XYZ file of N, CA and C in Angstrom:
651
model
N -41.592 7.713 -13.061
C -41.281 9.031 -13.625
C -41.000 10.064 -12.537
N -41.695 9.944 -11.387
C -41.503 10.912 -10.309
C -40.097 10.834 -9.707
N -39.429 9.677 -9.913
C -38.094 9.502 -9.339
C -36.991 10.042 -10.244
N -37.323 10.361 -11.504
C -36.290 10.773 -12.444
C -35.739 12.156 -12.107
N -36.625 13.099 -11.791
C -36.189 14.469 -11.494
C -35.212 14.536 -10.315
N -35.506 13.866 -9.168
C -34.526 13.877 -8.068
C -33.196 13.259 -8.460
N -33.226 12.215 -9.269
C -31.979 11.555 -9.686
C -31.150 12.468 -10.577
N -31.805 13.202 -11.478
C -31.084 14.134 -12.355
C -30.446 15.249 -11.536
N -31.212 15.784 -10.586
C -30.676 16.838 -9.714
C -29.509 16.315 -8.885
N -29.674 15.110 -8.348
C -28.618 14.477 -7.550
C -27.350 14.326 -8.374
N -27.505 13.867 -9.600
C -26.355 13.647 -10.481
C -25.666 14.963 -10.824
N -26.444 16.006 -11.086
C -25.876 17.310 -11.445
C -25.063 17.892 -10.285
N -25.617 17.843 -9.075
C -24.909 18.366 -7.908
C -23.634 17.561 -7.655
N -23.731 16.263 -7.827
C -22.579 15.384 -7.600
C -21.456 15.685 -8.589
N -21.793 15.913 -9.844
C -20.786 16.204 -10.868
C -20.069 17.510 -10.556
N -20.821 18.528 -10.140
C -20.208 19.809 -9.774
C -19.246 19.615 -8.601
N -19.676 18.825 -7.606
C -18.823 18.575 -6.435
C -17.558 17.823 -6.836
N -17.670 16.858 -7.745
C -16.509 16.095 -8.184
C -15.473 16.988 -8.866
N -15.945 17.973 -9.622
C -15.033 18.837 -10.365
C -14.391 19.908 -9.495
N -14.908 20.090 -8.291
C -14.347 21.099 -7.395
C -13.018 20.598 -6.827
N -12.010 21.465 -6.737
C -10.718 21.047 -6.172
C -10.869 20.578 -4.727
N -10.288 19.453 -4.424
C -10.346 18.886 -3.087
C -9.319 17.770 -2.965
N -9.324 17.034 -1.854
C -8.326 15.967 -1.673
C -8.387 14.899 -2.763
N -9.589 14.502 -3.181
C -9.707 13.460 -4.202
C -9.106 13.926 -5.523
N -9.489 15.125 -5.941
C -8.983 15.710 -7.183
C -7.458 15.829 -7.126
N -6.956 16.351 -6.010
C -5.514 16.554 -5.870
C -4.757 15.236 -5.900
N -5.330 14.199 -5.300
C -4.659 12.902 -5.257
C -4.460 12.335 -6.659
N -5.474 12.466 -7.511
C -5.365 11.969 -8.889
C -4.330 12.781 -9.655
N -4.401 14.106 -9.550
C -3.471 14.970 -10.276
C -2.026 14.693 -9.849
N -1.816 14.561 -8.542
C -0.467 14.382 -8.016
C 0.158 13.066 -8.457
N -0.631 12.002 -8.482
C -0.062 10.666 -8.707
C -0.153 10.166 -10.141
N -1.184 10.578 -10.884
C -1.325 10.077 -12.253
C -0.166 10.539 -13.128
N 0.213 11.803 -12.993
C 1.297 12.317 -13.819
C 2.625 11.658 -13.526
N 2.840 11.256 -12.277
C 4.125 10.662 -11.893
C 4.161 9.162 -12.166
N 3.099 8.446 -11.810
C 3.146 6.980 -11.852
C 2.454 6.373 -13.066
N 1.735 7.174 -13.839
C 1.150 6.643 -15.056
C -0.346 6.397 -14.982
N -0.883 6.013 -16.141
C -2.331 5.895 -16.316
C -2.941 4.805 -15.453
N -2.324 3.636 -15.390
C -2.904 2.538 -14.622
C -3.004 2.876 -13.147
N -1.978 3.538 -12.632
C -2.013 3.960 -11.227
C -3.116 4.982 -11.007
N -3.248 5.938 -11.939
C -4.299 6.949 -11.825
C -5.682 6.342 -11.841
N -5.901 5.371 -12.715
C -7.213 4.729 -12.793
C -7.471 3.878 -11.548
N -6.415 3.242 -11.017
C -6.581 2.479 -9.773
C -6.967 3.401 -8.614
N -6.351 4.576 -8.553
C -6.728 5.560 -7.536
C -8.171 5.996 -7.751
N -8.560 6.209 -9.004
C -9.936 6.598 -9.318
C -10.928 5.543 -8.835
N -10.582 4.283 -9.021
C -11.466 3.204 -8.573
C -11.572 3.193 -7.048
N -10.443 3.400 -6.377
C -10.464 3.451 -4.914
C -11.297 4.611 -4.400
N -11.162 5.780 -5.024
C -11.969 6.937 -4.634
C -13.453 6.658 -4.830
N -13.796 6.043 -5.956
C -15.206 5.750 -6.231
C -15.766 4.713 -5.260
N -14.933 3.780 -4.800
C -15.386 2.823 -3.785
C -15.696 3.535 -2.469
N -14.871 4.525 -2.117
C -15.148 5.313 -0.925
C -16.476 6.043 -1.046
N -16.729 6.616 -2.221
C -17.997 7.314 -2.464
C -19.159 6.333 -2.411
N -18.955 5.119 -2.922
C -19.997 4.087 -2.853
C -20.352 3.772 -1.404
N -19.339 3.601 -0.562
C -19.583 3.301 0.854
C -20.287 4.464 1.540
N -19.844 5.690 1.281
C -20.498 6.865 1.867
C -21.969 6.935 1.455
N -22.248 6.626 0.191
C -23.629 6.679 -0.301
C -24.501 5.639 0.391
N -23.973 4.431 0.520
C -24.731 3.363 1.176
C -24.974 3.707 2.643
N -23.940 4.181 3.322
C -24.083 4.545 4.737
C -25.093 5.674 4.924
N -25.105 6.619 3.990
C -26.025 7.752 4.101
C -27.473 7.304 3.910
N -27.709 6.456 2.917
C -29.080 6.026 2.645
C -29.595 5.037 3.683
N -28.704 4.324 4.334
C -29.148 3.371 5.367
C -29.229 4.002 6.748
N -28.787 5.252 6.879
C -28.875 5.939 8.164
C -27.638 5.791 9.027
N -26.665 5.008 8.573
C -25.455 4.802 9.385
C -24.648 6.095 9.516
N -24.594 6.889 8.453
C -23.858 8.158 8.516
C -24.502 9.117 9.506
N -25.832 9.129 9.540
C -26.536 9.987 10.495
C -26.222 9.562 11.920
N -26.130 8.252 12.137
C -25.795 7.726 13.455
C -24.404 8.187 13.882
N -23.456 8.139 12.943
C -22.091 8.583 13.245
C -22.070 10.066 13.565
N -22.777 10.866 12.756
C -22.756 12.305 12.952
C -23.432 12.716 14.262
N -24.448 11.964 14.687
C -25.187 12.310 15.899
C -24.497 11.842 17.174
N -23.437 11.045 17.035
C -22.663 10.608 18.195
C -21.311 11.337 18.171
N -21.150 12.353 18.997
C -19.941 13.190 18.951
C -18.639 12.405 19.031
N -18.603 11.358 19.855
C -17.354 10.603 20.010
C -16.973 9.910 18.705
N -17.949 9.303 18.032
C -17.672 8.610 16.769
C -17.254 9.589 15.689
N -17.969 10.718 15.614
C -17.658 11.687 14.573
C -16.291 12.341 14.821
N -15.982 12.608 16.089
C -14.674 13.179 16.421
C -13.557 12.198 16.083
N -13.795 10.911 16.337
C -12.804 9.885 15.991
C -12.553 9.868 14.487
N -13.622 9.977 13.699
C -13.479 10.025 12.247
C -12.735 11.283 11.823
N -13.031 12.409 12.466
C -12.329 13.650 12.145
C -10.833 13.539 12.426
N -10.489 12.973 13.573
C -9.080 12.833 13.933
C -8.356 11.911 12.950
N -8.997 10.771 12.621
C -8.383 9.826 11.680
C -8.228 10.447 10.296
N -9.293 11.077 9.801
C -9.248 11.675 8.468
C -8.298 12.853 8.397
N -8.364 13.738 9.389
C -7.473 14.894 9.399
C -6.015 14.491 9.494
N -5.720 13.498 10.329
C -4.342 13.030 10.488
C -3.817 12.412 9.196
N -4.668 11.663 8.501
C -4.247 11.027 7.253
C -3.943 12.075 6.182
N -4.832 13.066 6.044
C -4.596 14.123 5.063
C -3.361 14.937 5.424
N -3.164 15.173 6.709
C -1.981 15.892 7.163
C -0.720 15.099 6.836
N -0.778 13.783 7.007
C 0.354 12.905 6.683
C 0.668 12.957 5.190
N -0.381 12.918 4.343
C -0.157 13.022 2.900
C 0.478 14.364 2.548
N -0.030 15.429 3.171
C 0.465 16.760 2.856
C 1.902 16.979 3.281
N 2.240 16.559 4.499
C 3.614 16.746 4.974
C 4.588 15.900 4.153
N 4.139 14.725 3.717
C 4.995 13.895 2.874
C 5.312 14.581 1.552
N 4.289 15.195 0.942
C 4.502 15.909 -0.321
C 5.411 17.120 -0.118
N 5.185 17.868 0.940
C 5.998 19.066 1.197
C 7.449 18.705 1.528
N 7.650 17.587 2.252
C 9.009 17.136 2.544
C 9.737 16.758 1.257
N 9.011 16.140 0.317
C 9.623 15.771 -0.959
C 10.080 17.012 -1.716
N 9.226 18.036 -1.727
C 9.582 19.284 -2.405
C 10.786 19.930 -1.727
N 10.774 19.963 -0.404
C 11.887 20.570 0.348
C 13.185 19.819 0.081
N 13.104 18.477 0.031
C 14.304 17.673 -0.218
C 14.871 17.962 -1.604
N 13.983 18.161 -2.577
C 14.441 18.453 -3.931
C 15.083 19.834 -4.012
N 14.447 20.817 -3.360
C 14.942 22.187 -3.431
C 16.269 22.366 -2.709
N 16.529 21.535 -1.711
C 17.774 21.680 -0.937
C 18.914 20.845 -1.500
N 18.640 20.042 -2.549
C 19.716 19.274 -3.187
C 20.529 20.175 -4.102
N 21.791 19.823 -4.312
C 22.555 20.511 -5.359
C 21.857 20.309 -6.697
N 21.949 21.288 -7.564
C 21.213 21.277 -8.825
C 21.495 20.024 -9.659
N 22.786 19.656 -9.806
C 23.132 18.494 -10.620
C 22.592 17.209 -10.019
N 22.680 17.083 -8.701
C 22.205 15.874 -8.029
C 20.698 15.764 -8.126
N 20.011 16.902 -8.058
C 18.552 16.892 -8.157
C 18.108 16.440 -9.537
N 18.906 16.738 -10.573
C 18.538 16.309 -11.914
C 18.771 14.820 -12.105
N 19.792 14.274 -11.413
C 20.080 12.844 -11.544
C 19.069 12.017 -10.766
N 18.798 12.422 -9.517
C 17.890 11.678 -8.657
C 16.514 12.324 -8.664
N 15.475 11.603 -9.015
C 14.129 12.177 -8.993
C 13.712 12.507 -7.573
N 12.638 13.256 -7.479
C 12.153 13.674 -6.172
C 11.826 12.477 -5.292
N 12.319 12.419 -4.050
C 12.012 11.298 -3.166
C 10.555 11.360 -2.719
N 9.721 10.588 -3.345
C 8.299 10.589 -2.996
C 7.924 9.247 -2.405
N 6.794 9.215 -1.701
C 6.296 7.946 -1.184
C 5.772 7.120 -2.355
N 6.498 6.072 -2.698
C 6.203 5.317 -3.896
C 4.907 4.524 -3.766
N 4.226 4.373 -4.897
C 3.074 3.484 -4.979
C 3.545 2.253 -5.725
N 3.647 1.146 -5.016
C 4.299 -0.042 -5.571
C 3.460 -0.741 -6.631
N 2.132 -0.749 -6.472
C 1.291 -1.488 -7.401
C -0.107 -0.880 -7.420
N -0.951 -1.433 -8.296
C -2.298 -0.883 -8.452
C -3.153 -1.109 -7.208
N -2.909 -2.199 -6.521
C -3.672 -2.451 -5.294
C -3.377 -1.378 -4.248
N -2.121 -1.017 -4.112
C -1.742 0.032 -3.175
C -2.337 1.374 -3.596
N -2.364 1.634 -4.903
C -2.945 2.872 -5.410
C -4.443 2.924 -5.117
N -5.129 1.807 -5.340
C -6.563 1.750 -5.055
C -6.837 1.982 -3.575
N -6.015 1.364 -2.713
C -6.185 1.526 -1.276
C -5.944 2.976 -0.855
N -4.981 3.626 -1.479
C -4.699 5.024 -1.159
C -5.878 5.911 -1.530
N -6.481 5.653 -2.693
C -7.660 6.404 -3.100
C -8.841 6.157 -2.171
N -9.066 4.897 -1.834
C -10.177 4.550 -0.949
C -10.007 5.185 0.426
N -8.804 5.099 0.990
C -8.547 5.643 2.320
C -8.733 7.156 2.348
N -8.251 7.828 1.300
C -8.373 9.285 1.239
C -9.829 9.717 1.261
N -10.686 8.985 0.550
C -12.095 9.375 0.494
C -12.871 8.935 1.723
N -12.690 7.693 2.145
C -13.536 7.161 3.221
C -13.232 7.817 4.558
N -11.992 8.283 4.768
C -11.629 8.913 6.029
C -11.897 10.420 6.046
N -12.433 10.935 4.962
C -12.715 12.372 4.894
C -14.091 12.653 5.518
N -14.146 13.249 6.713
C -15.444 13.499 7.345
C -16.297 14.480 6.562
N -15.652 15.340 5.762
C -16.419 16.271 4.944
C -17.224 15.515 3.888
N -16.678 14.397 3.392
C -17.411 13.580 2.430
C -18.627 12.937 3.096
N -18.462 12.485 4.334
C -19.588 11.896 5.063
C -20.719 12.904 5.219
N -20.382 14.115 5.636
C -21.400 15.155 5.825
C -22.022 15.540 4.493
N -21.201 15.633 3.442
C -21.721 16.021 2.125
C -22.748 15.020 1.610
N -22.398 13.738 1.628
C -23.315 12.739 1.081
C -24.554 12.559 1.957
N -24.376 12.731 3.248
C -25.539 12.654 4.128
C -26.524 13.774 3.813
N -26.037 14.999 3.679
C -26.925 16.120 3.377
C -27.474 16.026 1.953
N -26.638 15.581 1.018
C -27.058 15.467 -0.380
C -28.184 14.451 -0.542
N -27.979 13.263 -0.001
C -28.952 12.193 -0.199
C -30.208 12.398 0.636
N -30.056 12.940 1.836
C -31.237 13.175 2.664
C -32.104 14.285 2.078
N -31.490 15.196 1.316
C -32.233 16.309 0.722
C -32.849 15.935 -0.621
N -32.100 15.220 -1.452
C -32.526 14.989 -2.830
C -33.142 13.617 -3.080
N -32.999 12.703 -2.152
C -33.625 11.380 -2.316
C -34.841 11.308 -1.392
N -36.038 11.326 -1.938
C -37.245 11.306 -1.104
C -37.304 10.049 -0.235
N -37.841 10.214 0.965
C -37.942 9.071 1.877
C -38.812 7.968 1.282
N -39.783 8.373 0.464
C -40.687 7.384 -0.119
C -40.191 6.749 -1.400
N -38.974 7.082 -1.829
C -38.444 6.486 -3.056
C -38.285 4.983 -2.870
N -38.744 4.180 -3.835
C -38.606 2.717 -3.704
C -37.143 2.293 -3.673
N -36.931 1.077 -3.195
C -35.563 0.555 -3.069
C -34.836 0.560 -4.404
N -35.541 0.255 -5.482
C -34.899 0.233 -6.801
C -34.370 1.610 -7.173
N -35.126 2.667 -6.828
C -34.677 4.021 -7.110
C -33.439 4.380 -6.302
N -33.391 3.941 -5.043
C -32.231 4.232 -4.201
C -30.996 3.480 -4.701
N -31.199 2.269 -5.190
C -30.078 1.508 -5.755
C -29.537 2.203 -6.994
N -30.452 2.726 -7.830
C -30.030 3.468 -9.019
C -29.254 4.717 -8.610
N -29.713 5.407 -7.574
C -29.022 6.617 -7.097
C -27.600 6.283 -6.650
N -27.448 5.221 -5.887
C -26.125 4.811 -5.417
C -25.231 4.431 -6.592
N -25.792 3.680 -7.548
C -25.018 3.258 -8.719
C -24.563 4.461 -9.545
N -25.436 5.461 -9.694
C -25.084 6.650 -10.454
C -23.953 7.426 -9.781
N -24.030 7.560 -8.464
C -22.984 8.275 -7.734
C -21.638 7.569 -7.879
N -21.655 6.241 -7.748
C -20.400 5.482 -7.867
C -19.835 5.557 -9.283
N -20.705 5.308 -10.283
C -20.239 5.261 -11.672
C -19.740 6.625 -12.135
N -20.470 7.676 -11.776
C -20.058 9.023 -12.175
C -18.703 9.377 -11.575
N -18.518 9.035 -10.299
C -17.239 9.320 -9.642
C -16.098 8.573 -10.326
N -16.303 7.297 -10.595
C -15.233 6.518 -11.222
C -14.907 7.048 -12.612
N -15.948 7.331 -13.421
C -15.712 7.809 -14.784
C -15.003 9.161 -14.782
N -15.376 10.057 -13.856
C -14.744 11.376 -13.820
C -13.266 11.277 -13.438
N -12.979 10.559 -12.364
C -11.594 10.479 -11.922
C -10.750 9.659 -12.898
N -11.336 8.628 -13.509
C -10.607 7.848 -14.512
C -10.323 8.700 -15.750
N -11.305 9.520 -16.155
C -11.089 10.423 -17.286
C -9.999 11.431 -16.968
N -10.014 11.954 -15.752
C -8.982 12.895 -15.336
C -7.602 12.243 -15.396
N -7.510 11.015 -14.894
C -6.233 10.292 -14.931
C -5.801 10.032 -16.369
N -6.741 9.695 -17.227
C -6.434 9.414 -18.635
C -5.927 10.671 -19.338
N -6.591 11.796 -19.084
C -6.186 13.045 -19.727
C -4.808 13.503 -19.258
N -4.475 13.209 -18.015
C -3.214 13.670 -17.448
C -2.026 12.792 -17.826
N -2.312 11.649 -18.450
C -1.226 10.700 -18.724
C -0.981 10.489 -20.210
N -1.429 11.425 -21.042
C -0.965 11.430 -22.415
C 0.538 11.701 -22.411
N 1.234 11.301 -23.451
C 2.694 11.375 -23.449
C 3.195 12.800 -23.222
N 2.660 13.761 -23.975
C 3.112 15.146 -23.830
C 2.724 15.719 -22.477
N 1.477 15.441 -22.058
C 1.008 15.971 -20.782
C 1.805 15.395 -19.619
N 2.107 14.098 -19.691
C 2.855 13.487 -18.597
C 4.265 14.059 -18.508
N 4.884 14.337 -19.654
C 6.211 14.956 -19.633
C 6.163 16.338 -18.982
N 5.106 17.088 -19.281
C 4.962 18.410 -18.668
C 4.725 18.288 -17.165
N 3.871 17.331 -16.787
C 3.575 17.161 -15.365
C 4.815 16.749 -14.585
N 5.662 15.920 -15.207
C 6.895 15.520 -14.528
C 7.818 16.729 -14.319
N 7.824 17.637 -15.299
C 8.635 18.850 -15.139
C 8.036 19.757 -14.065
N 6.728 19.746 -13.968
C 6.047 20.606 -12.994
C 5.799 19.912 -11.660
N 6.321 18.701 -11.507
C 5.983 17.913 -10.314
C 6.321 18.608 -8.994
N 7.420 19.378 -8.887
C 7.643 20.076 -7.608
C 6.519 21.051 -7.272
N 6.074 21.811 -8.274
C 4.983 22.761 -8.037
C 3.679 22.032 -7.729
N 3.413 20.943 -8.454
C 2.184 20.174 -8.223
C 2.202 19.563 -6.828
N 3.341 18.969 -6.457
C 3.445 18.382 -5.119
C 3.304 19.445 -4.035
N 3.892 20.619 -4.288
C 3.792 21.688 -3.312
C 2.360 22.159 -3.122
N 1.641 22.375 -4.227
C 0.249 22.825 -4.142
C -0.637 21.761 -3.503
N -0.459 20.494 -3.943
C -1.261 19.406 -3.372
C -0.932 19.220 -1.891
N 0.354 19.334 -1.557
C 0.746 19.213 -0.154
C 0.111 20.289 0.706
N 0.113 21.528 0.213
C -0.522 22.624 0.953
C -2.024 22.390 1.102
N -2.657 21.862 0.035
C -4.091 21.583 0.104
C -4.386 20.505 1.143
N -3.602 19.421 1.116
C -3.800 18.341 2.092
C -3.591 18.837 3.524
N -2.519 19.607 3.719
C -2.206 20.109 5.061
C -3.294 21.067 5.546
N -3.764 21.932 4.665
C -4.800 22.897 5.046
C -6.096 22.196 5.427
N -6.535 21.265 4.577
C -7.792 20.562 4.864
C -7.638 19.664 6.085
N -6.527 18.925 6.153
C -6.297 18.055 7.308
C -6.196 18.838 8.602
N -5.472 19.968 8.568
C -5.349 20.797 9.761
C -6.691 21.385 10.180
N -7.495 21.789 9.197
C -8.827 22.333 9.506
C -9.713 21.287 10.159
N -9.668 20.063 9.637
C -10.476 18.983 10.206
C -10.042 18.677 11.636
N -8.726 18.630 11.879
C -8.230 18.375 13.238
C -8.615 19.509 14.188
N -8.543 20.735 13.704
C -8.935 21.880 14.531
C -10.416 21.790 14.906
N -11.248 21.431 13.928
C -12.679 21.289 14.203
C -12.931 20.163 15.206
N -12.130 19.099 15.109
C -12.276 17.991 16.072
C -11.931 18.438 17.487
N -10.897 19.289 17.604
C -10.468 19.754 18.928
C -11.519 20.669 19.550
N -12.053 21.607 18.749
C -13.007 22.561 19.325
C -14.375 21.944 19.588
N -14.642 20.735 19.020
C -15.887 20.052 19.335
C -15.932 19.617 20.786
């Protein structure tokens, strides 16, 4: 019974964090509307796998080891920031290419985006986006070290990890499902330049911030 209260608090904080706009949220919104429900759910599964790995690393102390070694943490920052920057510039280039096309040609040819060929590629994209995000590493390390008591039995820690993974998958899968209804998907396709532009700016801003923090370290 003593373990239930920390788990409820952990779950509540995690749900609020999941609903906050960030790279994971933007990735689902950007791709589910364009590529469909299965792709969105595959991305959701990949994101949740990244969260699962972060949770395990945090509870086993591996994340603390990474954070306490400046070279390792800086390497993660550079990799994560560069990846987010790459996603962002790709989205912004697609928007720029569409806006600079003649109007008739732009209507015939859809926006040149980096295609997701299959569900495996979509899952990998979701996993990479989450696992390379150093902010996620710091978040889960602080979250679990604060809300999971050191004396909690192994079974309680396994339940905590399972809850974090399942909640993440269900939230992102629900988001993908809601965004891929027939009417909603048609609207998202019409709004795709604006969505890509906003998501691209978000990726570039977060990626650039992470790289800047890596440099000043």
